[in-house]
Amino acid sequence: FIYDGLEHSIYVTGDIPEGLEVTYTGNGQTEVGNYKVIVTFKDTTGNYNDPSPMEAYINIVECDIQISLPETTVTYDGNPHSIYIEGELPEGINVTYENNSQVNAGMHLITAHLEDTTGNYNIPEQLVAWLIIEKADIDMSNVNFEDKTVTYDGQEHSLHISGELSD
C-alpha cells in the first residue's frame, strides 16, 4: 500500500469452511512500515484439527507529495517579496525558508528546507528557486525641467526641476 493515512489490512482468500473461526493479529496498520499479520484458525464444530497459523505481510510505503518552489519575478516596489511552496503540504511536514523576504532588485536564491516528522512521506530535503526582483522605472510624469529666459543682470541664474519625484 502507499501511505494514505488510512487503516490497511489483509485477509485470507478462498473458501473457508463453515465452522472455522478466523482471527487476525497485526491487521489495521496506518503508518509506513512492514508489518507481520498472523491468522489463526479454530474449528468450532469439534470435527477437525485446527489448521496451522498462516502469516503474510502488510507493506506500507512512503507517499510522494507533489510540491514545488516556483521561480518568481516581480518588479521592485520597495516592499519585501517572498516565494513559498506550491502544492498541498500534509500535516507533519515542516518547512523553513532561507533567504526569503527580499526587497532590493536582483536575483535571490531562495531555499525551502523540508522535514517529515511522521516518516510517511517521500520528500526532498530542500527545494531551491530564484526570486527575481527587476528594477523599476522611476515615475517622472510629475517632474518638469523647463527652459527659462532671463535678462542679464550680472546675477547667477539656475534651472531647477519642478514637481514631485517618486520615492
CSV table of N, CA, C and O in Angstrom, one decimal, residues 39-161:
chain,number,residue,atom,x,y,z
A,39,VAL,N,-2.7,-15.1,11.0
A,39,VAL,CA,-4.0,-15.5,11.0
A,39,VAL,C,-4.1,-16.9,11.7
A,39,VAL,O,-3.3,-17.8,11.3
A,40,THR,N,-4.9,-17.1,12.6
A,40,THR,CA,-5.1,-18.4,13.3
A,40,THR,C,-6.5,-18.9,13.1
A,40,THR,O,-7.4,-18.1,12.8
A,41,PHE,N,-6.7,-20.2,13.1
A,41,PHE,CA,-7.9,-20.8,12.8
A,41,PHE,C,-8.4,-21.7,14.0
A,41,PHE,O,-7.5,-22.3,14.6
A,42,LYS,N,-9.7,-21.7,14.3
A,42,LYS,CA,-10.2,-22.5,15.3
A,42,LYS,C,-11.5,-23.2,14.8
A,42,LYS,O,-12.4,-22.6,14.4
A,43,ASP,N,-11.4,-24.5,14.9
A,43,ASP,CA,-12.6,-25.3,14.4
A,43,ASP,C,-13.6,-25.2,15.6
A,43,ASP,O,-13.4,-25.7,16.7
A,44,THR,N,-14.8,-24.7,15.3
A,44,THR,CA,-15.8,-24.5,16.3
A,44,THR,C,-16.8,-25.7,16.2
A,44,THR,O,-17.7,-25.8,17.1
A,45,THR,N,-16.6,-26.6,15.3
A,45,THR,CA,-17.5,-27.8,15.2
A,45,THR,C,-17.1,-29.0,16.0
A,45,THR,O,-17.9,-29.9,16.3
A,46,GLY,N,-15.8,-29.0,16.3
A,46,GLY,CA,-15.2,-30.2,17.0
A,46,GLY,C,-14.9,-31.3,16.1
A,46,GLY,O,-14.5,-32.4,16.6
A,47,ASN,N,-15.0,-31.2,14.8
A,47,ASN,CA,-14.8,-32.3,13.9
A,47,ASN,C,-13.5,-32.3,13.2
A,47,ASN,O,-13.1,-33.2,12.5
A,48,TYR,N,-12.7,-31.2,13.3
A,48,TYR,CA,-11.5,-31.0,12.6
A,48,TYR,C,-10.4,-30.6,13.5
A,48,TYR,O,-10.6,-29.9,14.5
A,49,ASN,N,-9.1,-30.9,13.2
A,49,ASN,CA,-8.0,-30.4,13.8
A,49,ASN,C,-7.8,-28.9,13.4
A,49,ASN,O,-8.1,-28.6,12.2
A,50,ASP,N,-7.4,-28.1,14.3
A,50,ASP,CA,-7.2,-26.6,13.9
A,50,ASP,C,-6.1,-26.5,12.9
A,50,ASP,O,-5.0,-27.1,13.1
A,51,PRO,N,-6.3,-25.8,11.8
A,51,PRO,CA,-5.2,-25.7,10.8
A,51,PRO,C,-4.1,-24.8,11.4
A,51,PRO,O,-4.3,-24.1,12.3
A,52,SER,N,-2.9,-25.0,10.8
A,52,SER,CA,-1.7,-24.2,11.3
A,52,SER,C,-1.9,-22.7,11.0
A,52,SER,O,-2.6,-22.4,10.0
A,53,PRO,N,-1.4,-21.9,11.9
A,53,PRO,CA,-1.5,-20.5,11.6
A,53,PRO,C,-0.7,-20.1,10.3
A,53,PRO,O,0.2,-20.8,9.8
A,54,MET,N,-1.2,-19.0,9.7
A,54,MET,CA,-0.5,-18.5,8.4
A,54,MET,C,0.0,-17.1,8.7
A,54,MET,O,-0.6,-16.4,9.6
A,55,GLU,N,1.0,-16.7,7.9
A,55,GLU,CA,1.4,-15.3,8.1
A,55,GLU,C,1.7,-14.7,6.7
A,55,GLU,O,2.0,-15.4,5.8
A,56,ALA,N,1.5,-13.4,6.7
A,56,ALA,CA,1.7,-12.6,5.5
A,56,ALA,C,2.1,-11.2,6.0
A,56,ALA,O,2.0,-10.9,7.2
A,57,TYR,N,2.5,-10.3,5.1
A,57,TYR,CA,3.0,-9.0,5.5
A,57,TYR,C,2.2,-7.9,4.8
A,57,TYR,O,1.8,-8.0,3.6
A,58,ILE,N,2.0,-6.9,5.6
A,58,ILE,CA,1.4,-5.6,5.0
A,58,ILE,C,2.7,-4.7,4.9
A,58,ILE,O,3.4,-4.5,5.9
A,59,ASN,N,2.9,-4.2,3.7
A,59,ASN,CA,4.0,-3.2,3.5
A,59,ASN,C,3.3,-1.9,3.1
A,59,ASN,O,2.7,-1.8,2.0
A,60,ILE,N,3.5,-0.9,3.9
A,60,ILE,CA,3.0,0.5,3.6
A,60,ILE,C,4.3,1.3,3.3
A,60,ILE,O,5.2,1.4,4.1
A,61,VAL,N,4.3,1.9,2.1
A,61,VAL,CA,5.4,2.6,1.6
A,61,VAL,C,5.1,4.1,1.6
A,61,VAL,O,4.0,4.6,1.6
A,62,GLU,N,6.2,4.9,1.7
A,62,GLU,CA,6.1,6.4,1.7
A,62,GLU,C,5.3,6.9,0.5
A,62,GLU,O,5.4,6.4,-0.6
A,63,CYS,N,4.6,7.9,0.8
A,63,CYS,CA,3.8,8.6,-0.3
A,63,CYS,C,4.6,9.8,-0.8
A,63,CYS,O,5.2,10.5,-0.1
A,64,ASP,N,4.6,9.9,-2.2
A,64,ASP,CA,5.2,11.1,-2.8
A,64,ASP,C,4.2,12.2,-2.7
A,64,ASP,O,3.0,12.0,-2.9
A,65,ILE,N,4.7,13.4,-2.4
A,65,ILE,CA,3.8,14.6,-2.4
A,65,ILE,C,4.2,15.5,-3.5
A,65,ILE,O,5.4,15.6,-3.9
A,66,GLN,N,3.3,16.1,-4.1
A,66,GLN,CA,3.5,17.0,-5.3
A,66,GLN,C,3.6,18.4,-4.8
A,66,GLN,O,2.6,19.1,-4.6
A,67,ILE,N,4.8,18.9,-4.7
A,67,ILE,CA,5.1,20.3,-4.3
A,67,ILE,C,6.1,20.9,-5.2
A,67,ILE,O,6.9,20.1,-5.8
A,68,SER,N,6.2,22.2,-5.2
A,68,SER,CA,7.3,22.9,-5.9
A,68,SER,C,7.5,24.2,-5.3
A,68,SER,O,6.7,24.7,-4.6
A,69,LEU,N,8.7,24.7,-5.6
A,69,LEU,CA,9.0,26.1,-5.2
A,69,LEU,C,9.2,26.9,-6.5
A,69,LEU,O,10.2,26.7,-7.2
A,70,PRO,N,8.2,27.7,-6.9
A,70,PRO,CA,8.3,28.3,-8.2
A,70,PRO,C,9.2,29.5,-8.3
A,70,PRO,O,9.2,30.3,-7.4
A,71,GLU,N,9.9,29.6,-9.4
A,71,GLU,CA,10.7,30.8,-9.7
A,71,GLU,C,9.7,31.9,-9.9
A,71,GLU,O,8.7,31.7,-10.5
A,72,THR,N,10.0,33.1,-9.3
A,72,THR,CA,9.1,34.2,-9.3
A,72,THR,C,9.8,35.4,-9.7
A,72,THR,O,10.9,35.7,-9.2
A,73,THR,N,9.2,36.2,-10.6
A,73,THR,CA,9.7,37.5,-11.0
A,73,THR,C,8.7,38.6,-10.6
A,73,THR,O,7.5,38.5,-10.9
A,74,VAL,N,9.2,39.6,-9.9
A,74,VAL,CA,8.4,40.8,-9.6
A,74,VAL,C,9.2,42.0,-9.9
A,74,VAL,O,10.4,42.0,-10.2
A,75,THR,N,8.6,43.2,-9.9
A,75,THR,CA,9.2,44.5,-10.1
A,75,THR,C,9.4,45.2,-8.8
A,75,THR,O,8.5,45.1,-7.9
A,76,TYR,N,10.6,45.8,-8.6
A,76,TYR,CA,10.9,46.5,-7.4
A,76,TYR,C,9.8,47.5,-7.0
A,76,TYR,O,9.4,48.3,-7.9
A,77,ASP,N,9.3,47.4,-5.8
A,77,ASP,CA,8.3,48.4,-5.3
A,77,ASP,C,8.6,48.9,-3.9
A,77,ASP,O,7.8,49.5,-3.3
A,78,GLY,N,9.8,48.5,-3.4
A,78,GLY,CA,10.1,48.9,-2.0
A,78,GLY,C,9.6,48.0,-0.9
A,78,GLY,O,9.9,48.2,0.3
A,79,ASN,N,8.8,47.0,-1.3
A,79,ASN,CA,8.2,46.1,-0.3
A,79,ASN,C,9.0,44.8,-0.3
A,79,ASN,O,9.5,44.4,-1.4
A,80,PRO,N,9.0,44.0,0.8
A,80,PRO,CA,9.6,42.7,0.8
A,80,PRO,C,8.8,41.7,0.0
A,80,PRO,O,7.6,41.8,-0.1
A,81,HIS,N,9.5,40.8,-0.8
A,81,HIS,CA,8.9,39.8,-1.6
A,81,HIS,C,9.4,38.4,-1.2
A,81,HIS,O,10.6,38.3,-0.8
A,82,SER,N,8.6,37.4,-1.2
A,82,SER,CA,9.0,36.1,-0.8
A,82,SER,C,8.3,35.1,-1.8
A,82,SER,O,7.4,35.4,-2.5
A,83,ILE,N,8.9,33.9,-1.8
A,83,ILE,CA,8.2,32.8,-2.6
A,83,ILE,C,8.0,31.7,-1.6
A,83,ILE,O,8.7,31.5,-0.6
A,84,TYR,N,6.9,30.9,-1.8
A,84,TYR,CA,6.5,29.8,-0.9
A,84,TYR,C,6.2,28.6,-1.8
A,84,TYR,O,5.9,28.7,-2.9
A,85,ILE,N,6.2,27.5,-1.1
A,85,ILE,CA,6.0,26.2,-1.7
A,85,ILE,C,4.5,26.2,-2.2
A,85,ILE,O,3.6,26.7,-1.6
A,86,GLU,N,4.4,25.6,-3.4
A,86,GLU,CA,3.1,25.4,-4.0
A,86,GLU,C,2.7,23.9,-4.0
A,86,GLU,O,3.6,23.1,-4.1
A,87,GLY,N,1.5,23.6,-3.7
A,87,GLY,CA,1.0,22.3,-3.5
A,87,GLY,C,0.6,22.1,-2.1
A,87,GLY,O,0.9,22.9,-1.2
A,88,GLU,N,-0.1,21.0,-1.8
A,88,GLU,CA,-0.6,20.8,-0.5
A,88,GLU,C,0.4,20.0,0.4
A,88,GLU,O,0.8,18.9,0.0
A,89,LEU,N,0.7,20.6,1.5
A,89,LEU,CA,1.6,20.0,2.4
A,89,LEU,C,0.8,19.3,3.5
A,89,LEU,O,0.0,19.9,4.2
A,90,PRO,N,0.9,18.0,3.6
A,90,PRO,CA,0.2,17.3,4.7
A,90,PRO,C,0.7,17.6,6.1
A,90,PRO,O,1.8,18.2,6.2
A,91,GLU,N,-0.1,17.4,7.1
A,91,GLU,CA,0.3,17.6,8.5
A,91,GLU,C,1.6,16.8,8.7
A,91,GLU,O,1.8,15.7,8.2
A,92,GLY,N,2.5,17.4,9.5
A,92,GLY,CA,3.7,16.7,9.8
A,92,GLY,C,4.9,17.0,8.9
A,92,GLY,O,6.0,16.6,9.1
A,93,ILE,N,4.7,17.9,7.9
A,93,ILE,CA,5.8,18.4,7.1
A,93,ILE,C,6.1,19.8,7.5
A,93,ILE,O,5.2,20.7,7.4
A,94,ASN,N,7.3,20.0,8.0
A,94,ASN,CA,7.7,21.3,8.4
A,94,ASN,C,8.5,22.0,7.3
A,94,ASN,O,9.4,21.3,6.7
A,95,VAL,N,8.3,23.3,7.1
A,95,VAL,CA,9.1,24.0,6.0
A,95,VAL,C,9.7,25.2,6.7
A,95,VAL,O,9.0,26.0,7.4
A,96,THR,N,11.0,25.4,6.4
A,96,THR,CA,11.7,26.6,6.8
A,96,THR,C,12.3,27.2,5.5
A,96,THR,O,12.8,26.4,4.7
A,97,TYR,N,12.3,28.5,5.4
A,97,TYR,CA,12.8,29.2,4.2
A,97,TYR,C,14.1,29.9,4.6
A,97,TYR,O,14.3,30.5,5.6
A,98,GLU,N,15.1,29.9,3.6
A,98,GLU,CA,16.3,30.5,3.8
A,98,GLU,C,16.4,31.6,2.7
A,98,GLU,O,16.2,31.3,1.5
A,99,ASN,N,16.8,32.8,3.1
A,99,ASN,CA,17.0,34.0,2.2
A,99,ASN,C,15.7,34.5,1.6
A,99,ASN,O,15.7,35.2,0.6
A,100,ASN,N,14.5,34.2,2.2
A,100,ASN,CA,13.3,34.8,1.7
A,100,ASN,C,13.1,36.2,2.2
A,100,ASN,O,13.9,36.7,3.0
A,101,SER,N,12.1,36.9,1.8
A,101,SER,CA,11.7,38.2,2.2
A,101,SER,C,12.8,39.2,1.7
A,101,SER,O,13.5,39.9,2.5
A,102,GLN,N,12.9,39.4,0.4
A,102,GLN,CA,13.9,40.2,-0.2
A,102,GLN,C,13.2,41.5,-0.7
A,102,GLN,O,12.1,41.5,-1.2
A,103,VAL,N,13.9,42.7,-0.6
A,103,VAL,CA,13.4,44.0,-1.0
A,103,VAL,C,14.1,44.5,-2.3
A,103,VAL,O,13.4,45.0,-3.2
A,104,ASN,N,15.4,44.4,-2.3
A,104,ASN,CA,16.1,45.1,-3.4
A,104,ASN,C,16.2,44.3,-4.7
A,104,ASN,O,16.1,43.1,-4.7
A,105,ALA,N,16.3,45.0,-5.8
A,105,ALA,CA,16.4,44.4,-7.1
A,105,ALA,C,17.6,43.5,-7.2
A,105,ALA,O,18.6,43.7,-6.6
A,106,GLY,N,17.4,42.4,-7.9
A,106,GLY,CA,18.5,41.4,-8.1
A,106,GLY,C,17.9,40.0,-8.2
A,106,GLY,O,16.7,39.8,-8.1
A,107,MET,N,18.8,39.0,-8.3
A,107,MET,CA,18.4,37.6,-8.3
A,107,MET,C,18.8,37.0,-6.9
A,107,MET,O,19.9,37.1,-6.5
A,108,HIS,N,17.8,36.5,-6.3
A,108,HIS,CA,18.0,36.0,-4.9
A,108,HIS,C,17.6,34.5,-4.9
A,108,HIS,O,16.5,34.1,-5.3
A,109,LEU,N,18.5,33.7,-4.5
A,109,LEU,CA,18.3,32.2,-4.4
A,109,LEU,C,17.6,31.9,-3.1
A,109,LEU,O,18.2,32.1,-2.0
A,110,ILE,N,16.4,31.4,-3.2
A,110,ILE,CA,15.6,31.0,-2.0
A,110,ILE,C,15.6,29.5,-1.9
A,110,ILE,O,15.5,28.8,-2.8
A,111,THR,N,15.8,29.1,-0.6
A,111,THR,CA,15.8,27.6,-0.3
A,111,THR,C,14.7,27.3,0.7
A,111,THR,O,14.5,28.0,1.7
A,112,ALA,N,13.9,26.3,0.4
A,112,ALA,CA,12.9,25.8,1.3
A,112,ALA,C,13.4,24.4,1.8
A,112,ALA,O,13.7,23.5,1.1
A,113,HIS,N,13.7,24.4,3.1
A,113,HIS,CA,14.1,23.1,3.8
A,113,HIS,C,12.9,22.4,4.3
A,113,HIS,O,12.0,23.0,5.0
A,114,LEU,N,12.8,21.1,4.0
A,114,LEU,CA,11.6,20.3,4.3
A,114,LEU,C,12.0,19.2,5.3
A,114,LEU,O,13.1,18.6,5.2
A,115,GLU,N,11.1,19.0,6.3
A,115,GLU,CA,11.3,17.9,7.3
A,115,GLU,C,10.0,17.2,7.5
A,115,GLU,O,9.0,17.8,7.7
A,116,ASP,N,10.1,15.9,7.3
A,116,ASP,CA,8.9,15.0,7.5
A,116,ASP,C,9.0,14.4,9.0
A,116,ASP,O,9.8,13.6,9.3
A,117,THR,N,8.2,15.0,9.9
A,117,THR,CA,8.2,14.5,11.2
A,117,THR,C,7.5,13.2,11.4
A,117,THR,O,7.5,12.6,12.5
A,118,THR,N,6.8,12.7,10.4
A,118,THR,CA,6.0,11.5,10.5
A,118,THR,C,6.7,10.3,9.9
A,118,THR,O,6.4,9.1,10.3
A,119,GLY,N,7.6,10.5,9.0
A,119,GLY,CA,8.2,9.4,8.3
A,119,GLY,C,7.4,8.7,7.2
A,119,GLY,O,7.7,7.6,6.7
A,120,ASN,N,6.2,9.3,6.9
A,120,ASN,CA,5.3,8.7,6.0
A,120,ASN,C,5.3,9.3,4.6
A,120,ASN,O,4.6,8.8,3.7
A,121,TYR,N,6.2,10.2,4.3
A,121,TYR,CA,6.2,10.9,3.0
A,121,TYR,C,7.6,10.8,2.4
A,121,TYR,O,8.6,10.9,3.1
A,122,ASN,N,7.7,10.7,1.1
A,122,ASN,CA,8.9,10.8,0.4
A,122,ASN,C,9.0,12.2,-0.2
A,122,ASN,O,8.4,12.6,-1.1
A,123,ILE,N,9.9,13.0,0.5
A,123,ILE,CA,10.0,14.4,0.1
A,123,ILE,C,11.5,14.7,0.0
A,123,ILE,O,12.4,14.1,0.6
A,124,PRO,N,11.8,15.7,-0.8
A,124,PRO,CA,13.2,16.2,-0.9
A,124,PRO,C,13.6,16.9,0.3
A,124,PRO,O,12.7,17.5,1.0
A,125,GLU,N,14.8,16.9,0.7
A,125,GLU,CA,15.3,17.7,1.8
A,125,GLU,C,15.2,19.2,1.6
A,125,GLU,O,15.0,19.9,2.6
A,126,GLN,N,15.3,19.6,0.4
A,126,GLN,CA,15.2,21.0,0.1
A,126,GLN,C,14.8,21.3,-1.3
A,126,GLN,O,15.0,20.4,-2.2
A,127,LEU,N,14.2,22.4,-1.6
A,127,LEU,CA,13.8,22.9,-2.9
A,127,LEU,C,14.5,24.3,-3.0
A,127,LEU,O,14.5,25.0,-2.0
A,128,VAL,N,15.0,24.6,-4.2
A,128,VAL,CA,15.5,26.0,-4.4
A,128,VAL,C,14.9,26.6,-5.7
A,128,VAL,O,14.5,25.9,-6.6
A,129,ALA,N,14.8,27.9,-5.6
A,129,ALA,CA,14.2,28.7,-6.8
A,129,ALA,C,14.8,30.1,-6.7
A,129,ALA,O,15.1,30.6,-5.6
A,130,TRP,N,14.7,30.8,-7.8
A,130,TRP,CA,15.1,32.2,-7.9
A,130,TRP,C,13.9,33.1,-7.7
A,130,TRP,O,12.9,32.9,-8.2
A,131,LEU,N,14.2,34.1,-6.8
A,131,LEU,CA,13.3,35.2,-6.7
A,131,LEU,C,14.0,36.4,-7.4
A,131,LEU,O,15.0,36.8,-7.0
A,132,ILE,N,13.4,36.8,-8.5
A,132,ILE,CA,14.0,37.8,-9.3
A,132,ILE,C,13.2,39.1,-9.1
A,132,ILE,O,12.0,39.2,-9.4
A,133,ILE,N,13.9,40.1,-8.6
A,133,ILE,CA,13.3,41.4,-8.4
A,133,ILE,C,13.9,42.3,-9.5
A,133,ILE,O,15.1,42.7,-9.4
A,134,GLU,N,13.1,42.7,-10.5
A,134,GLU,CA,13.5,43.5,-11.5
A,134,GLU,C,13.5,45.0,-11.1
A,134,GLU,O,12.7,45.4,-10.3
A,135,LYS,N,14.4,45.7,-11.7
A,135,LYS,CA,14.5,47.2,-11.4
A,135,LYS,C,13.2,47.8,-12.0
A,135,LYS,O,12.7,47.5,-13.0
A,136,ALA,N,12.7,48.8,-11.2
A,136,ALA,CA,11.5,49.5,-11.6
A,136,ALA,C,11.9,50.8,-12.4
A,136,ALA,O,13.0,51.3,-12.2
A,137,ASP,N,11.0,51.3,-13.2
A,137,ASP,CA,11.2,52.6,-13.8
A,137,ASP,C,10.7,53.7,-12.8
A,137,ASP,O,9.7,53.5,-12.1
A,138,ILE,N,11.4,54.8,-12.8
A,138,ILE,CA,11.1,55.9,-11.9
A,138,ILE,C,10.0,56.6,-12.6
A,138,ILE,O,10.1,57.0,-13.8
A,139,ASP,N,8.9,56.9,-11.9
A,139,ASP,CA,7.8,57.7,-12.4
A,139,ASP,C,8.2,59.2,-12.5
A,139,ASP,O,8.3,59.9,-11.5
A,140,MET,N,8.4,59.6,-13.7
A,140,MET,CA,8.8,61.0,-13.9
A,140,MET,C,7.6,61.9,-14.5
A,140,MET,O,7.9,63.0,-14.9
A,141,SER,N,6.4,61.4,-14.4
A,141,SER,CA,5.3,62.1,-15.1
A,141,SER,C,5.0,63.4,-14.4
A,141,SER,O,4.4,64.3,-15.0
A,142,ASN,N,5.3,63.5,-13.1
A,142,ASN,CA,5.0,64.8,-12.4
A,142,ASN,C,6.3,65.7,-12.2
A,142,ASN,O,6.3,66.5,-11.3
A,143,VAL,N,7.3,65.4,-13.0
A,143,VAL,CA,8.5,66.2,-12.9
A,143,VAL,C,8.7,67.0,-14.2
A,143,VAL,O,8.6,66.4,-15.3
A,144,ASN,N,9.1,68.2,-14.0
A,144,ASN,CA,9.3,69.1,-15.1
A,144,ASN,C,10.7,69.7,-15.0
A,144,ASN,O,11.1,70.1,-14.0
A,145,PHE,N,11.3,69.9,-16.2
A,145,PHE,CA,12.5,70.7,-16.3
A,145,PHE,C,12.4,71.5,-17.6
A,145,PHE,O,12.5,71.0,-18.7
A,146,GLU,N,12.1,72.8,-17.3
A,146,GLU,CA,11.8,73.6,-18.5
A,146,GLU,C,12.8,74.7,-18.7
A,146,GLU,O,13.5,75.2,-17.8
A,147,ASP,N,12.7,75.2,-19.9
A,147,ASP,CA,13.6,76.4,-20.3
A,147,ASP,C,13.2,77.6,-19.5
A,147,ASP,O,12.0,77.7,-19.1
A,148,LYS,N,14.1,78.5,-19.3
A,148,LYS,CA,13.9,79.7,-18.6
A,148,LYS,C,14.7,80.9,-19.3
A,148,LYS,O,15.8,80.7,-19.6
A,149,THR,N,14.0,81.9,-19.6
A,149,THR,CA,14.7,83.1,-20.2
A,149,THR,C,14.8,84.2,-19.2
A,149,THR,O,13.8,84.5,-18.5
A,150,VAL,N,16.0,84.7,-19.0
A,150,VAL,CA,16.2,85.8,-18.1
A,150,VAL,C,17.0,86.9,-18.8
A,150,VAL,O,17.7,86.7,-19.8
A,151,THR,N,16.9,88.1,-18.3
A,151,THR,CA,17.6,89.2,-18.8
A,151,THR,C,18.9,89.3,-18.0
A,151,THR,O,18.9,89.2,-16.8
A,152,TYR,N,20.0,89.6,-18.7
A,152,TYR,CA,21.3,89.7,-18.0
A,152,TYR,C,21.2,90.8,-16.9
A,152,TYR,O,20.8,91.9,-17.2
A,153,ASP,N,21.6,90.4,-15.7
A,153,ASP,CA,21.6,91.3,-14.6
A,153,ASP,C,22.9,91.1,-13.8
A,153,ASP,O,23.0,91.7,-12.7
A,154,GLY,N,23.8,90.3,-14.2
A,154,GLY,CA,25.0,90.1,-13.5
A,154,GLY,C,24.9,89.1,-12.4
A,154,GLY,O,25.9,88.7,-11.7
A,155,GLN,N,23.7,88.6,-12.1
A,155,GLN,CA,23.5,87.6,-11.1
A,155,GLN,C,23.6,86.2,-11.6
A,155,GLN,O,23.4,86.0,-12.8
A,156,GLU,N,23.8,85.3,-10.8
A,156,GLU,CA,23.8,83.9,-11.1
A,156,GLU,C,22.4,83.4,-11.3
A,156,GLU,O,21.5,83.7,-10.5
A,157,HIS,N,22.1,82.6,-12.3
A,157,HIS,CA,20.8,82.1,-12.6
A,157,HIS,C,20.9,80.6,-12.7
A,157,HIS,O,21.9,80.1,-13.3
A,158,SER,N,19.9,79.8,-12.3
A,158,SER,CA,19.9,78.4,-12.4
A,158,SER,C,18.6,77.9,-12.9
A,158,SER,O,17.5,78.5,-12.8
A,159,LEU,N,18.6,76.6,-13.4
A,159,LEU,CA,17.4,75.9,-13.7
A,159,LEU,C,17.2,74.8,-12.7
A,159,LEU,O,18.1,74.2,-12.2
A,160,HIS,N,15.9,74.6,-12.3
A,160,HIS,CA,15.6,73.6,-11.3
A,160,HIS,C,14.4,72.7,-11.8
A,160,HIS,O,13.6,73.2,-12.6
A,161,ILE,N,14.4,71.5,-11.3
A,161,ILE,CA,13.2,70.7,-11.7
A,161,ILE,C,12.1,71.2,-10.8
A,161,ILE,O,12.2,71.7,-9.7
